[in-house]
Coordinates of C-alpha atoms in Angstrom, one line a residue:
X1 CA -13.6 -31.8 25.0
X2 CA -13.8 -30.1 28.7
X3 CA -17.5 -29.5 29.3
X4 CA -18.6 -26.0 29.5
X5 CA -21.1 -22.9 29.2
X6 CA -21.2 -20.3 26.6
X7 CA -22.6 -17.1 28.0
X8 CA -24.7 -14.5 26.0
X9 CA -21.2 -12.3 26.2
X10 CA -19.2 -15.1 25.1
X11 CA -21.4 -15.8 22.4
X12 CA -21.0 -11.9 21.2
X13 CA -17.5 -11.9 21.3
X14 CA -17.7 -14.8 18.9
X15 CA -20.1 -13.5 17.0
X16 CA -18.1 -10.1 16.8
X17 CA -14.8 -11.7 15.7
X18 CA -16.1 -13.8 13.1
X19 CA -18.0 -10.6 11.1
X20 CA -14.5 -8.9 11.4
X21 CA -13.6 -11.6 9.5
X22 CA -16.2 -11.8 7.2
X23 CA -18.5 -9.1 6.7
X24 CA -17.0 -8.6 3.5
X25 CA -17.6 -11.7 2.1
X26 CA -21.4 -11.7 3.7
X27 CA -22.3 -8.8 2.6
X28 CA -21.1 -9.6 -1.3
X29 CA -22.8 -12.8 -1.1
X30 CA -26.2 -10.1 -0.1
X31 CA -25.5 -7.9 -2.7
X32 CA -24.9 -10.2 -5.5
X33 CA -27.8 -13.2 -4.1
X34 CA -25.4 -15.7 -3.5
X35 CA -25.9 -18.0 -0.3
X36 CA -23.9 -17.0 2.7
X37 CA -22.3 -19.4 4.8
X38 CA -24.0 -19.6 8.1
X39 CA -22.5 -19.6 11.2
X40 CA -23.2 -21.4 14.1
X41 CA -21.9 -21.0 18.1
X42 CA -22.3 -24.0 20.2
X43 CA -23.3 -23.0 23.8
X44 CA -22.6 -26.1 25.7
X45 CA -19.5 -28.0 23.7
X46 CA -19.1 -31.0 26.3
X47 CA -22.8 -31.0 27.9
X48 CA -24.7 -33.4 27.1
X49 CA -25.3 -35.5 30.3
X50 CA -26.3 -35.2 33.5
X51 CA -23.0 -36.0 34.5
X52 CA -21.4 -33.3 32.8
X53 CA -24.3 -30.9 34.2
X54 CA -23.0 -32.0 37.7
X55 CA -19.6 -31.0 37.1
X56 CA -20.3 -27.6 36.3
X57 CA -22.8 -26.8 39.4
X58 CA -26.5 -27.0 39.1
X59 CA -26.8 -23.3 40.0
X60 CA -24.7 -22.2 37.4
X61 CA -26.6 -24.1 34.8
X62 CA -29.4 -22.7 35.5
X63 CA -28.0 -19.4 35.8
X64 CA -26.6 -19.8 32.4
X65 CA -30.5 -21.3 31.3
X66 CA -32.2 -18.5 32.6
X67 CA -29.5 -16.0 30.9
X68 CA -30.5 -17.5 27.4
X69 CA -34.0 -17.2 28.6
X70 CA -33.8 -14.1 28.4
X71 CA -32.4 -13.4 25.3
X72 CA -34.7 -13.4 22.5
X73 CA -33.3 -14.1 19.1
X74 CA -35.6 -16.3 17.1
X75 CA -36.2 -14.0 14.0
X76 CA -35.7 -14.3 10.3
X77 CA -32.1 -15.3 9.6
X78 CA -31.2 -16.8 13.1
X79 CA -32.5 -19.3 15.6
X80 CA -31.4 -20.7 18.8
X81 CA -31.7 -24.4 18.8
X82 CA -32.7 -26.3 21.9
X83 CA -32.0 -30.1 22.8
X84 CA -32.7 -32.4 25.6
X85 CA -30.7 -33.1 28.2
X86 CA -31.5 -34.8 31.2
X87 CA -30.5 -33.7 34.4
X88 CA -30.9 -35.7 38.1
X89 CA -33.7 -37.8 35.8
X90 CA -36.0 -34.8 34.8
X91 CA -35.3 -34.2 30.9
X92 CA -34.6 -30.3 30.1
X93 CA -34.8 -28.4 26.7
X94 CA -31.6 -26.5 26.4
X95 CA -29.9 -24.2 24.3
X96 CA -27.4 -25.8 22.2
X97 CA -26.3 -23.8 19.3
X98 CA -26.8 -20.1 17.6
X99 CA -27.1 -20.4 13.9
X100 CA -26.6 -17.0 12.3
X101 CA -27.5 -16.7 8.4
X102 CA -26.9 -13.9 7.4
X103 CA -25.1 -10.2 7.8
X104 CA -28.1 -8.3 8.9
X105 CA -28.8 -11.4 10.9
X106 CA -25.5 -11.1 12.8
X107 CA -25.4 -7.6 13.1
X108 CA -28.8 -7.6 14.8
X109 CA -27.8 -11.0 17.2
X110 CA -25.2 -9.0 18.1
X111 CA -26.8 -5.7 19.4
X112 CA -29.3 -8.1 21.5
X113 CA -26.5 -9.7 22.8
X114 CA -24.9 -7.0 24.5
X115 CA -21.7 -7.3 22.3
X116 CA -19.9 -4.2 21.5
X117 CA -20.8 -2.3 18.6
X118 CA -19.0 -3.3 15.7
X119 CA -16.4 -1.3 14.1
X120 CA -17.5 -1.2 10.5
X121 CA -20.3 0.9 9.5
X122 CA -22.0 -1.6 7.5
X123 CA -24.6 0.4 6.3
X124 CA -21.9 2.6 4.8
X125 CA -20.2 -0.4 3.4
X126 CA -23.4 -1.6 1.3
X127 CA -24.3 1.3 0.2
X128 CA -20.7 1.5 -0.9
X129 CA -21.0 -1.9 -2.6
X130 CA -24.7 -0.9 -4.3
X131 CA -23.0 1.8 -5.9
X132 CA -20.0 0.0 -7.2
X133 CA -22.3 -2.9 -8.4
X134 CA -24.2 -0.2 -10.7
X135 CA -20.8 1.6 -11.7
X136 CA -19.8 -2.0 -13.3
X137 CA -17.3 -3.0 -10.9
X138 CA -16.8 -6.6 -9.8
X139 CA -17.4 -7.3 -6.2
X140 CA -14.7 -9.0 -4.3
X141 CA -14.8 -8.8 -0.4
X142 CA -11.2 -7.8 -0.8
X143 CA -12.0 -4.3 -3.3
X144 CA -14.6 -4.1 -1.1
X145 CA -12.7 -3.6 2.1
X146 CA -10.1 -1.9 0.9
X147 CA -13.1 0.6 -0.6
X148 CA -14.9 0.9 2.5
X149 CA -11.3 2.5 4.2
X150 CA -11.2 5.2 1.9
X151 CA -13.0 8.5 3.0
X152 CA -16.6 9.3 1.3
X153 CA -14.0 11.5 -1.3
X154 CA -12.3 9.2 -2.4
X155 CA -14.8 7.4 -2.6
X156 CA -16.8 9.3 -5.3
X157 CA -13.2 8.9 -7.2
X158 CA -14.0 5.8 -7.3
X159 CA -17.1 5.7 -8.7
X160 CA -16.4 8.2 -11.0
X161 CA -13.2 6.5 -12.3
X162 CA -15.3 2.9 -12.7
X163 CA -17.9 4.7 -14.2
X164 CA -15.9 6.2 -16.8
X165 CA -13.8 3.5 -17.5
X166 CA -16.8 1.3 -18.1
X167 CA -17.6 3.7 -20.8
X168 CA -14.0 3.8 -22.0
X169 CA -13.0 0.4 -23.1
X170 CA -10.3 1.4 -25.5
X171 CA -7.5 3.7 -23.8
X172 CA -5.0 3.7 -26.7
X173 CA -4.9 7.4 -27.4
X174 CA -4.0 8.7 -23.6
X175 CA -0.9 7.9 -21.2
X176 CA -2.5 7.2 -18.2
X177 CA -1.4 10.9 -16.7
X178 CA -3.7 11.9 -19.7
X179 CA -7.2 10.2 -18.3
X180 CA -9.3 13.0 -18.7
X181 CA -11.6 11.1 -15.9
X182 CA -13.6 13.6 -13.5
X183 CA -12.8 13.9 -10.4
X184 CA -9.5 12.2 -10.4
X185 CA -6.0 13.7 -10.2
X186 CA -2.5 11.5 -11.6
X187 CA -1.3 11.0 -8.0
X188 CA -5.0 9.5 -7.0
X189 CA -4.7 7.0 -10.0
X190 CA -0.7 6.1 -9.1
X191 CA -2.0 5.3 -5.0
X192 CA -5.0 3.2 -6.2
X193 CA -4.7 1.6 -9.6
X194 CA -4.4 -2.2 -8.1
X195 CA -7.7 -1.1 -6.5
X196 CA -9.3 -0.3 -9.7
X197 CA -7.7 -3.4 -11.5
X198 CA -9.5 -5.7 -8.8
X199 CA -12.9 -3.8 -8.9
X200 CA -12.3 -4.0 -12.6
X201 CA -10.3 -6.7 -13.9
X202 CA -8.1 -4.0 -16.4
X203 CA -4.7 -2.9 -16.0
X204 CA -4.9 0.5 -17.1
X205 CA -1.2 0.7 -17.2
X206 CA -1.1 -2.2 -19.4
X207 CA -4.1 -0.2 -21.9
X208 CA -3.0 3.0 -22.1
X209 CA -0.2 4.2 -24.3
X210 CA 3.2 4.4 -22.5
X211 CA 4.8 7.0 -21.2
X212 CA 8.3 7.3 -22.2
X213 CA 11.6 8.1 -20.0
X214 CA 13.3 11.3 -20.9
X215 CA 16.4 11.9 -19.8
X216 CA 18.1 15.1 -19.8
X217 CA 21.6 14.4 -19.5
X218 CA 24.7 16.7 -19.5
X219 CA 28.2 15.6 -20.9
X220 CA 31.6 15.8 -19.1
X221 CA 33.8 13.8 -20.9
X222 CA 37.0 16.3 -21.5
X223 CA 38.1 14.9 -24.9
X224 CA 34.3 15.3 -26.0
X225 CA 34.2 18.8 -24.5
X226 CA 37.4 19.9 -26.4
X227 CA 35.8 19.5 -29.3
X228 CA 33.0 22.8 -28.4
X229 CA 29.8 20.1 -29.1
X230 CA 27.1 20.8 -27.1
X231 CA 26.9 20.1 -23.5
X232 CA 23.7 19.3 -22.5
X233 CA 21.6 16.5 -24.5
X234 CA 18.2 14.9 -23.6
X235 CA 17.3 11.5 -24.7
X236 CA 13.4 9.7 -25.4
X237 CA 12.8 5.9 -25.1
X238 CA 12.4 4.6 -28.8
X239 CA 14.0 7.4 -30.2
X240 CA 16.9 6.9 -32.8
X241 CA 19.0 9.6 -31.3
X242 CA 22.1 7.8 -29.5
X243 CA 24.4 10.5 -27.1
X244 CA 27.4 12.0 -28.3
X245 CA 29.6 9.0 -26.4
X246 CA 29.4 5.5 -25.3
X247 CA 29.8 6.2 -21.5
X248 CA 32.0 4.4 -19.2
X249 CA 30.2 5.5 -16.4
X250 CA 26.8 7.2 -15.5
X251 CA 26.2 9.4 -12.4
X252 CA 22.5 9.4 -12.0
X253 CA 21.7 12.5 -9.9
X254 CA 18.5 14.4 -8.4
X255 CA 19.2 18.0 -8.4
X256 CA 19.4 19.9 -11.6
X257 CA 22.2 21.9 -10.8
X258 CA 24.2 19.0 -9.8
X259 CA 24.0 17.7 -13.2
X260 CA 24.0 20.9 -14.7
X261 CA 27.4 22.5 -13.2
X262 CA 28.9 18.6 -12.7
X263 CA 33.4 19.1 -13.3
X264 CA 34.6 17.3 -16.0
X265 CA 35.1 13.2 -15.8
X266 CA 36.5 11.0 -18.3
X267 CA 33.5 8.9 -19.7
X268 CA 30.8 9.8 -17.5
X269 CA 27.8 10.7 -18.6
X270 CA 25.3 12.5 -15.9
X271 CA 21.6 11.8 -15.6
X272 CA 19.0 13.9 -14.1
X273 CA 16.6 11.4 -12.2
X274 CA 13.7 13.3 -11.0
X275 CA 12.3 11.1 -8.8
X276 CA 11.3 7.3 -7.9
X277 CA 9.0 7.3 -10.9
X278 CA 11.0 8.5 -13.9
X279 CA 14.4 7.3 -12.1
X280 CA 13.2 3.7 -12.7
X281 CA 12.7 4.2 -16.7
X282 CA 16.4 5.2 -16.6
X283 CA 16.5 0.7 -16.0
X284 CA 15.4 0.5 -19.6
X285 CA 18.0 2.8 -21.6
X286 CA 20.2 0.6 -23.4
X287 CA 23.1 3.1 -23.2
X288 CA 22.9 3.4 -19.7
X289 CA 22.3 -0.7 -18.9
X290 CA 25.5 -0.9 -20.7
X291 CA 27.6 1.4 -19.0
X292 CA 30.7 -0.1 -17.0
X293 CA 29.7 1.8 -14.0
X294 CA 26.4 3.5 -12.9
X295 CA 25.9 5.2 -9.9
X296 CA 23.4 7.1 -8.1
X297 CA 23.7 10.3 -6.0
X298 CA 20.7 11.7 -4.2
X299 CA 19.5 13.9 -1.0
X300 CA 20.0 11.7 2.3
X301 CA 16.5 11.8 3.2
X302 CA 13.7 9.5 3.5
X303 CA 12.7 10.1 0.0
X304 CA 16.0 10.0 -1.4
X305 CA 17.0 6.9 0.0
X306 CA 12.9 5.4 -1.1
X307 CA 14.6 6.5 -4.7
X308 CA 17.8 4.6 -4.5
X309 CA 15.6 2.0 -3.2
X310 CA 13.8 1.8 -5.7
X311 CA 15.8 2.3 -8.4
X312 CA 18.4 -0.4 -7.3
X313 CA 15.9 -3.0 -7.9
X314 CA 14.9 -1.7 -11.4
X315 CA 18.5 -1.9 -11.9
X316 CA 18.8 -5.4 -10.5
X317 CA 16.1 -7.0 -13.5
X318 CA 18.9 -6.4 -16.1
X319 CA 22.0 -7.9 -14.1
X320 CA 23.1 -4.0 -13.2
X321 CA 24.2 -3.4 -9.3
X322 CA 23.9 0.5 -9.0
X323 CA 26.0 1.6 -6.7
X324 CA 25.7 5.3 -4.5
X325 CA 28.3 8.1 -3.9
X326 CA 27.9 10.6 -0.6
X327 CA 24.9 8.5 0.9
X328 CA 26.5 6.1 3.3
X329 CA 26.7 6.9 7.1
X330 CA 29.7 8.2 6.8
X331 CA 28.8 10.5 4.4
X332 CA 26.1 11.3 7.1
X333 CA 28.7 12.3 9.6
X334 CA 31.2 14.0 7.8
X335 CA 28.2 16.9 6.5
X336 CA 25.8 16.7 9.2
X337 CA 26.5 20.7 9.6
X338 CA 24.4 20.7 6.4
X339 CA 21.5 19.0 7.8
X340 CA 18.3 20.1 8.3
X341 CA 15.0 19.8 10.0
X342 CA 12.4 21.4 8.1
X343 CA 10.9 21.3 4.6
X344 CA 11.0 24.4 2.0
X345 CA 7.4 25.1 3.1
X346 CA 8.8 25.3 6.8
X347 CA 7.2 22.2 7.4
X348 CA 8.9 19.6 10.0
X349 CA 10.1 16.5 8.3
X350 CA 8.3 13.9 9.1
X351 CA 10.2 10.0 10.1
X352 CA 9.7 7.0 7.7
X353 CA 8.6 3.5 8.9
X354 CA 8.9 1.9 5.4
X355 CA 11.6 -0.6 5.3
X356 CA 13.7 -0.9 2.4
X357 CA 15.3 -4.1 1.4
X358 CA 18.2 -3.2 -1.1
X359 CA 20.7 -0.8 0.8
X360 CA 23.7 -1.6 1.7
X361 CA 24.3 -2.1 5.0
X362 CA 26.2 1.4 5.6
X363 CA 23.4 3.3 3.3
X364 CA 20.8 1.9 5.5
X365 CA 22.3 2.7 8.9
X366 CA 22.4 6.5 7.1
X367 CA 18.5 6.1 6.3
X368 CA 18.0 4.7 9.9
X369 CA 19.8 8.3 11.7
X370 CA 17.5 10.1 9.5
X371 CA 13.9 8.6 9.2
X372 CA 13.7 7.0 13.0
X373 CA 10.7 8.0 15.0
X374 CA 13.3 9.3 17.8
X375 CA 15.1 12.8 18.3
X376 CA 17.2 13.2 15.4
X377 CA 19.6 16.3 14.9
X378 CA 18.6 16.5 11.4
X379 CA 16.0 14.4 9.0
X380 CA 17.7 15.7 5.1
X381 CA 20.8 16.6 3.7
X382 CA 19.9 18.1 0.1
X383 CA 22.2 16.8 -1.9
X384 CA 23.2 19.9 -4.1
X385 CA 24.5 21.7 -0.5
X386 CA 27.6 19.4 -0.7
X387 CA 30.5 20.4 -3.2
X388 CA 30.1 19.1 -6.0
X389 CA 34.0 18.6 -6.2
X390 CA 33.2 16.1 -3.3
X391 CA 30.8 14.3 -5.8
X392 CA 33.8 13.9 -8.3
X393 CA 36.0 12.8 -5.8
X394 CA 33.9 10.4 -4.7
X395 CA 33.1 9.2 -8.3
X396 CA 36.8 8.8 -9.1
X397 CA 37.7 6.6 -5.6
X398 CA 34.6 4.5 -6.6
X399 CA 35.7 3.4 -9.9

């Protein structure tokens, strides 16, 4: 080990990287009375002799003395510990080590060090973690962290939620869109439920009763339609209600009037989808898992490539590769003169930075025109803008 001097800065830089690290974990081990592990900063790694002293300079070591000197941080929960060294004959108590042993320890070392502030509020944090103890939630310094991001709304969500659950131990009777839990919309619940299992230790989606896929569907097999039965059908996981024909093929689609208004096709069957959410409980429709041929159409957008994303790999669990129609790059090209730039609220479409791992190669140069963070001509191309005679076409030179 080189020889050398650890200067009051130095030692706050330390001091500063290792609560980014760990403040978390100390300040559980506070809020629960466990021990935390101290931590210690060795100011001289290498000095010990005179020898060593010489090789550094005398006048920097006593520079470097003199700048501890100063420093005063001998208080409850930290210490500076001195040892001999003897220099040119004359021994010479000197710093050798910070020992830090707890959070408020550190976080006051640190302000008499001179390091720069840290960047969690930690007095924000324990209050956080007080008030999650006495909600009932188990305190992890991952929940914790994860906690501490969220703003002081979503942080009463929180609470509330852990409060009421606590209360709630039996969540049989509601789907979890039905939690009647203050505060607390569905969409809050959907972005943070691992949160709430880990401050928990309960899969709510695994309590409450399921919510089951309905499918609204629309038949436009020719020899089925000769016979004047009705068009449209919908169909209810668990249900004993079976559609009017075994398909050959399913065309899951977004838009209602694409499935609505869809020309006839011999054995297809078309899906409504409505969304990443319900479009992956179409995976688990025994009817559709066996088609020979199931496809998915969608807007080329961010979302709607998220959603054929997402559903391929739903897909993929029972053996099923779901293939797209009119959501390649070439589709891209050829109606780009349909593309747009702005929301229905007149809002500018934002890119996407979220990769996704099951395109194909050509749908995912598509998704890469639209959601890059450069100048695009257009970020969506809604789906039920393109003929839906192209759709069949497409349909027919896919199977």
């Amino acid at each position: 080990m080189s020889p050398r001097l650890v200067w009051p800065d130095d030692a706050a830089s330390k001091l500063r990287a290792n609560l980014t690290d760990t403040w978390a974990s100390r300040l559980c081990a506070e809020l629960t009375h466990s021990a935390e592990e101290p931590k210690e900063i060795s100011l001289r790694p290498g000095v010990t002799r005179s020898h060593d002293v010489a090789g550094l300079g005398h006048g920097a070591w006593n520079d470097w003395r003199q700048a501890w000197n100063r420093v005063e941080l001998n208080h409850s929960g930290a210490d500076v510990e001195l040892r001999t060294v003897t220099v040119a004959g004359v021994p010479q108590e000197a710093p050798f080590r910070v020992r830090v042993r707890s959070l408020q320890a550190a976080t006051q070392v640190l302000e008499r060090l001179g390091g720069a502030p840290f960047n969690v509020d930690i007095d924000r944090a324990r209050n956080i973690g007080r008030r999650l103890i006495a909600a009932g939630a188990t305190l992890t310094a991952n929940a914790l962290t994860r906690t501490v991001r969220l703003d002081d709304a979503d942080i009463e969500v929180v609470i509330s939620a852990i409060t009421w659950l606590a209360e709630h131990p039996d969540l049989g009777e509601w789907t979890t869109r039905q939690l009647p839990i203050p505060e607390m919309h569905t969409k809050w619940l959907d972005a943070h439920r691992a949160l709430l299992r880990d401050l928990l230790g309960r899969d709510i989606s695994g309590e409450t009763r399921p919510r089951l896929a309905v499918a609204h569907l629309t038949y436009v097999d020719p020899d089925y339609l000769a016979t004047e039965q009705r068009r449209h059908d919908a169909w209810t996981t668990g249900d004993t209600h079976q559609p009017a024909y075994a398909p050959q093929t399913v065309l899951i689609v977004e838009n209602r009037d694409c499935r609505l208004w869809f020309p006839d096709a011999p054995g297809t069957i078309v899906v409504e989808g409505s969304g990443k959410a319900a479009s992956s409980l179409l995976a688990d429709v025994a009817w559709i898992r066996a088609a020979v041929r199931v496809y998915y159409w969608g807007d080329m957008d961010a979302d709607g490539y998220a959603i054929l994303d997402h559903l391929r790999a739903a897909f993929a669990t029972s053996g099923i590769r779901l293939e797209s129609i009119l959501m390649d790059s070439t589709a891209l090209t050829r109606f780009a003169h349909l593309g747009v730039n702005r929301d229905k609220h007149g809002s500018a479409l934002k890119p996407s930075s979220i990769r996704l791992g099951n395109l194909t190669a050509a749908e995912n140069d598509a998704y890469a025109a639209i959601a890059t963070t450069g100048n695009v001509a257009f970020r969506r191309i809604e789906q039920e803008r393109i003929s839906i005679t192209e759709a069949l076409h497409e349909l027919a030179v896919a199977g």
